[in-house]
Amino acid sequence: MNESSNVNKSAEEQEARFTPAEANTAQTFAQGLKAGLPIAIGYLPIAIAFGLLARSAGVSLYVAVLMSLLVFAGASQFIAVNLLALGTQAWEIILTTLVINLRHFLMTASLSQRLAPELSKKWRSLLAFGITDETFTVASLQTPSILTAPFVLGLNLIAYSSWVLGTGAGVLLAGGLPAAIQASMGIALYAMFIGLLVPSLRNGLPVIVVVSAAVALQGLMNWVPVLSFLATGWKLVISASLAAMLGAAFYPEGVES
């Protein structure tokens, strides 16, 4: 009799310790961690490559890890390190990375509309910081019952942790690698962009036109004497912006090619 009452008492204490709302929060957070695990695995080698590249460009462990902690944007970080190595001015690097990351405004705005209306701005800001192309894609595929703040937090956290830890590991590994191998890590930037670009080519002619225009404009600015004086950061910003405007003009949204 006493044993039965003790079991019941223990069960009641357990229920009192975790309310249904708290249990649901923990469950959805765990689902977010699980959904983000493949992203974390994919981020790890790229983050290590970034750490190696940063070290080869003369960036310290502290600065490289701090960049991953505060920026958390792979393409922008790769470009920023390359521009730093070229001696580009700080404001040009900031402008270049801003243009590259403008898409995050659209992604976070779209995702914010699907979250609970009562979610505070502080929570929305925190979740927005961790959104990347990959985490946005995974989050967008979730049903309304799954897509909650705890889920997105778990999804972002595991991807973020992988990126930061991979960066630190890359910088530390660089000390034991030959200089030639460290210098070759610059190819990671181009490999990353090709990996992002190739799936987009399935959308057909508009993407091909925009990419071709950007490449042509970049080459034009490098070879035309009147434009060759421009800094690398400016050339990148101008060519990408003009190519995007060209694509928007010839292939407006809602008009099929």
Tab-separated table of C-alpha atoms in Angstrom:
chain	number	residue	atom	x	y	z
A	1	MET	CA	0.000	0.000	0.000
A	2	ASN	CA	2.783	2.354	0.925
A	3	GLU	CA	4.706	1.427	-2.241
A	4	SER	CA	1.650	2.245	-4.385
A	5	SER	CA	1.202	5.625	-2.733
A	6	ASN	CA	4.898	6.390	-3.202
A	7	VAL	CA	4.668	5.593	-6.921
A	8	ASN	CA	1.601	7.817	-7.302
A	9	LYS	CA	3.313	10.601	-5.390
A	10	SER	CA	6.391	10.335	-7.606
A	11	ALA	CA	4.243	10.513	-10.745
A	12	GLU	CA	2.412	13.562	-9.426
A	13	GLU	CA	5.713	15.290	-8.632
A	14	GLN	CA	6.956	14.546	-12.151
A	15	GLU	CA	3.801	16.004	-13.680
A	16	ALA	CA	4.089	19.084	-11.481
A	17	ARG	CA	7.714	19.528	-12.504
A	18	PHE	CA	6.929	19.562	-16.248
A	19	THR	CA	3.715	21.215	-17.349
A	20	PRO	CA	2.186	20.204	-20.701
A	21	ALA	CA	3.332	23.493	-22.230
A	22	GLU	CA	6.910	22.970	-21.042
A	23	ALA	CA	6.949	19.375	-22.253
A	24	ASN	CA	5.700	20.474	-25.674
A	25	THR	CA	8.370	23.202	-25.814
A	26	ALA	CA	11.124	20.703	-25.027
A	27	GLN	CA	9.748	18.282	-27.607
A	28	THR	CA	9.599	20.822	-30.429
A	29	PHE	CA	13.072	22.115	-29.504
A	30	ALA	CA	14.397	18.553	-29.800
A	31	GLN	CA	12.648	18.218	-33.166
A	32	GLY	CA	14.437	21.371	-34.310
A	33	LEU	CA	17.794	19.947	-33.228
A	34	LYS	CA	17.054	16.722	-35.102
A	35	ALA	CA	15.951	18.563	-38.253
A	36	GLY	CA	19.095	20.698	-38.173
A	37	LEU	CA	21.530	17.807	-37.717
A	38	PRO	CA	22.078	17.220	-41.479
A	39	ILE	CA	22.721	20.956	-41.900
A	40	ALA	CA	25.247	20.902	-39.061
A	41	ILE	CA	27.055	17.962	-40.649
A	42	GLY	CA	27.159	19.789	-43.981
A	43	TYR	CA	28.362	23.033	-42.411
A	44	LEU	CA	31.292	21.441	-40.592
A	45	PRO	CA	33.671	20.896	-43.562
A	46	ILE	CA	32.811	24.313	-45.022
A	47	ALA	CA	33.450	25.983	-41.668
A	48	ILE	CA	36.786	24.178	-41.380
A	49	ALA	CA	37.658	25.388	-44.877
A	50	PHE	CA	36.769	28.923	-43.825
A	51	GLY	CA	38.994	28.632	-40.756
A	52	LEU	CA	41.882	27.415	-42.906
A	53	LEU	CA	41.328	30.216	-45.404
A	54	ALA	CA	41.104	32.832	-42.658
A	55	ARG	CA	44.360	31.626	-41.127
A	56	SER	CA	46.123	31.661	-44.498
A	57	ALA	CA	44.951	35.273	-44.929
A	58	GLY	CA	46.547	36.212	-41.611
A	59	VAL	CA	43.337	36.314	-39.563
A	60	SER	CA	43.820	35.229	-35.949
A	61	LEU	CA	41.849	32.507	-34.171
A	62	TYR	CA	40.062	35.112	-32.046
A	63	VAL	CA	38.967	37.235	-35.016
A	64	ALA	CA	37.934	34.255	-37.167
A	65	VAL	CA	35.801	32.705	-34.427
A	66	LEU	CA	34.365	36.107	-33.496
A	67	MET	CA	33.382	36.632	-37.135
A	68	SER	CA	31.507	33.319	-37.146
A	69	LEU	CA	29.877	34.174	-33.820
A	70	LEU	CA	28.669	37.620	-34.895
A	71	VAL	CA	28.217	37.327	-38.674
A	72	PHE	CA	27.226	33.683	-39.219
A	73	ALA	CA	26.992	34.010	-42.993
A	74	GLY	CA	29.235	31.668	-44.932
A	75	ALA	CA	29.346	33.402	-48.305
A	76	SER	CA	29.870	36.823	-46.733
A	77	GLN	CA	32.619	35.545	-44.458
A	78	PHE	CA	34.504	33.913	-47.323
A	79	ILE	CA	34.261	37.075	-49.387
A	80	ALA	CA	35.208	39.299	-46.448
A	81	VAL	CA	38.369	37.279	-45.784
A	82	ASN	CA	39.332	37.377	-49.462
A	83	LEU	CA	38.775	41.137	-49.580
A	84	LEU	CA	40.807	41.565	-46.385
A	85	ALA	CA	43.659	39.653	-48.008
A	86	LEU	CA	43.476	42.023	-50.987
A	87	GLY	CA	43.742	45.045	-48.706
A	88	THR	CA	40.206	46.274	-49.387
A	89	GLN	CA	38.944	49.095	-47.190
A	90	ALA	CA	36.584	48.214	-44.339
A	91	TRP	CA	33.604	50.188	-45.651
A	92	GLU	CA	33.835	48.406	-49.024
A	93	ILE	CA	33.797	45.030	-47.289
A	94	ILE	CA	30.767	46.086	-45.230
A	95	LEU	CA	28.909	47.284	-48.328
A	96	THR	CA	29.722	44.118	-50.269
A	97	THR	CA	28.556	41.781	-47.515
A	98	LEU	CA	25.433	43.900	-47.007
A	99	VAL	CA	24.424	43.449	-50.640
A	100	ILE	CA	25.054	39.704	-50.433
A	101	ASN	CA	22.981	39.373	-47.259
A	102	LEU	CA	20.002	41.445	-48.398
A	103	ARG	CA	18.162	38.209	-49.166
A	104	HIS	CA	18.014	37.515	-45.428
A	105	PHE	CA	15.547	40.395	-45.012
A	106	LEU	CA	13.135	38.587	-47.326
A	107	MET	CA	13.668	35.167	-45.748
A	108	THR	CA	13.228	36.335	-42.158
A	109	ALA	CA	10.228	38.498	-43.054
A	110	SER	CA	8.551	35.515	-44.701
A	111	LEU	CA	9.300	33.212	-41.778
A	112	SER	CA	8.164	35.783	-39.233
A	113	GLN	CA	4.693	35.806	-40.789
A	114	ARG	CA	4.324	32.087	-40.087
A	115	LEU	CA	5.259	32.262	-36.409
A	116	ALA	CA	2.779	32.906	-33.611
A	117	PRO	CA	1.524	36.535	-33.634
A	118	GLU	CA	2.100	36.883	-29.894
A	119	LEU	CA	5.815	36.041	-30.219
A	120	SER	CA	7.820	39.016	-28.935
A	121	LYS	CA	10.128	41.128	-31.102
A	122	LYS	CA	13.103	40.036	-29.006
A	123	TRP	CA	12.422	36.400	-29.850
A	124	ARG	CA	11.861	37.221	-33.513
A	125	SER	CA	15.171	39.105	-33.637
A	126	LEU	CA	17.014	36.217	-31.990
A	127	LEU	CA	15.548	33.681	-34.397
A	128	ALA	CA	16.213	35.940	-37.396
A	129	PHE	CA	19.920	36.083	-36.547
A	130	GLY	CA	20.261	32.320	-36.922
A	131	ILE	CA	18.444	32.017	-40.242
A	132	THR	CA	20.532	30.863	-43.205
A	133	ASP	CA	19.564	29.603	-46.655
A	134	GLU	CA	19.543	26.028	-45.389
A	135	THR	CA	17.729	26.571	-42.084
A	136	PHE	CA	15.145	28.734	-43.845
A	137	THR	CA	14.472	25.953	-46.343
A	138	VAL	CA	14.001	23.362	-43.598
A	139	ALA	CA	11.810	25.687	-41.524
A	140	SER	CA	9.655	26.587	-44.523
A	141	LEU	CA	8.816	22.936	-45.126
A	142	GLN	CA	7.339	22.460	-41.644
A	143	THR	CA	3.634	22.418	-40.835
A	144	PRO	CA	2.179	25.237	-38.686
A	145	SER	CA	1.972	22.924	-35.672
A	146	ILE	CA	5.711	22.177	-35.858
A	147	LEU	CA	6.971	25.601	-36.944
A	148	THR	CA	7.222	27.254	-33.534
A	149	ALA	CA	9.860	29.390	-31.832
A	150	PRO	CA	11.402	26.405	-29.948
A	151	PHE	CA	11.670	24.418	-33.188
A	152	VAL	CA	13.411	27.253	-35.054
A	153	LEU	CA	15.661	27.873	-32.045
A	154	GLY	CA	16.788	24.237	-32.002
A	155	LEU	CA	17.231	24.240	-35.775
A	156	ASN	CA	19.355	27.396	-35.690
A	157	LEU	CA	21.340	26.447	-32.602
A	158	ILE	CA	22.766	23.188	-33.916
A	159	ALA	CA	23.694	24.761	-37.276
A	160	TYR	CA	25.227	27.788	-35.534
A	161	SER	CA	27.252	25.629	-33.142
A	162	SER	CA	28.613	23.530	-35.999
A	163	TRP	CA	29.698	26.624	-37.921
A	164	VAL	CA	31.476	28.241	-34.972
A	165	LEU	CA	33.198	25.040	-33.833
A	166	GLY	CA	34.230	24.214	-37.399
A	167	THR	CA	35.751	27.666	-37.817
A	168	GLY	CA	37.841	27.263	-34.684
A	169	ALA	CA	38.925	23.780	-35.741
A	170	GLY	CA	39.952	25.056	-39.166
A	171	VAL	CA	42.128	27.817	-37.734
A	172	LEU	CA	43.788	25.394	-35.306
A	173	LEU	CA	44.371	22.789	-38.022
A	174	ALA	CA	45.976	25.397	-40.257
A	175	GLY	CA	49.027	25.514	-38.010
A	176	GLY	CA	49.927	21.937	-38.946
A	177	LEU	CA	49.306	22.203	-42.681
A	178	PRO	CA	51.823	23.244	-45.349
A	179	ALA	CA	51.480	26.807	-46.643
A	180	ALA	CA	50.631	25.538	-50.142
A	181	ILE	CA	47.604	23.614	-48.850
A	182	GLN	CA	46.447	26.580	-46.773
A	183	ALA	CA	46.658	28.867	-49.803
A	184	SER	CA	44.677	26.389	-51.914
A	185	MET	CA	41.717	26.654	-49.524
A	186	GLY	CA	40.659	29.775	-51.421
A	187	ILE	CA	38.965	27.388	-53.855
A	188	ALA	CA	36.393	26.677	-51.126
A	189	LEU	CA	34.758	30.034	-51.858
A	190	TYR	CA	34.221	29.207	-55.519
A	191	ALA	CA	33.144	25.642	-54.734
A	192	MET	CA	30.567	26.967	-52.276
A	193	PHE	CA	29.100	29.387	-54.815
A	194	ILE	CA	29.012	26.718	-57.524
A	195	GLY	CA	27.195	24.416	-55.115
A	196	LEU	CA	24.596	27.119	-54.488
A	197	LEU	CA	24.363	28.090	-58.152
A	198	VAL	CA	23.991	24.735	-59.909
A	199	PRO	CA	20.601	23.800	-58.335
A	200	SER	CA	19.287	27.246	-59.290
A	201	LEU	CA	20.115	26.624	-62.954
A	202	ARG	CA	17.185	24.205	-63.050
A	203	ASN	CA	14.927	27.256	-63.017
A	204	GLY	CA	15.985	27.885	-66.596
A	205	LEU	CA	16.979	30.894	-68.655
A	206	PRO	CA	16.524	33.768	-66.131
A	207	VAL	CA	19.190	32.442	-63.760
A	208	ILE	CA	21.599	31.733	-66.615
A	209	VAL	CA	21.125	35.264	-67.984
A	210	VAL	CA	21.712	36.925	-64.600
A	211	VAL	CA	24.814	34.852	-63.835
A	212	SER	CA	26.251	35.408	-67.319
A	213	ALA	CA	25.606	39.140	-67.054
A	214	ALA	CA	27.353	39.321	-63.670
A	215	VAL	CA	30.397	37.462	-65.007
A	216	ALA	CA	30.543	39.635	-68.141
A	217	LEU	CA	30.234	42.871	-66.159
A	218	GLN	CA	32.914	41.766	-63.705
A	219	GLY	CA	35.268	40.966	-66.593
A	220	LEU	CA	34.435	44.259	-68.277
A	221	MET	CA	35.382	46.223	-65.180
A	222	ASN	CA	38.687	44.377	-64.923
A	223	TRP	CA	39.738	45.009	-68.517
A	224	VAL	CA	38.281	48.403	-69.438
A	225	PRO	CA	40.841	51.076	-68.441
A	226	VAL	CA	38.157	53.561	-67.384
A	227	LEU	CA	36.732	51.107	-64.840
A	228	SER	CA	39.833	49.144	-63.836
A	229	PHE	CA	40.715	51.665	-61.116
A	230	LEU	CA	37.687	50.607	-59.059
A	231	ALA	CA	38.411	48.553	-55.944
A	232	THR	CA	37.506	44.847	-55.939
A	233	GLY	CA	34.638	45.376	-53.515
A	234	TRP	CA	33.037	48.030	-55.698
A	235	LYS	CA	33.374	45.882	-58.822
A	236	LEU	CA	31.599	43.020	-57.096
A	237	VAL	CA	28.779	45.205	-55.785
A	238	ILE	CA	28.227	47.008	-59.103
A	239	SER	CA	28.329	43.887	-61.297
A	240	ALA	CA	25.983	41.926	-59.010
A	241	SER	CA	23.533	44.836	-58.683
A	242	LEU	CA	23.415	45.564	-62.419
A	243	ALA	CA	22.965	41.872	-63.247
A	244	ALA	CA	20.108	41.592	-60.743
A	245	MET	CA	18.399	44.678	-62.198
A	246	LEU	CA	18.827	43.261	-65.690
A	247	GLY	CA	17.190	40.018	-64.617
A	248	ALA	CA	14.323	41.865	-62.917
A	249	ALA	CA	13.736	43.959	-66.038
A	250	PHE	CA	13.670	41.074	-68.510
A	251	TYR	CA	12.103	38.453	-66.246
A	252	PRO	CA	9.692	40.175	-63.841
A	253	GLU	CA	8.050	38.002	-61.205
A	254	GLY	CA	4.901	36.311	-62.412
A	255	VAL	CA	5.889	36.432	-66.091
A	256	GLU	CA	6.870	33.059	-67.476
A	257	SER	CA	9.696	32.865	-69.992
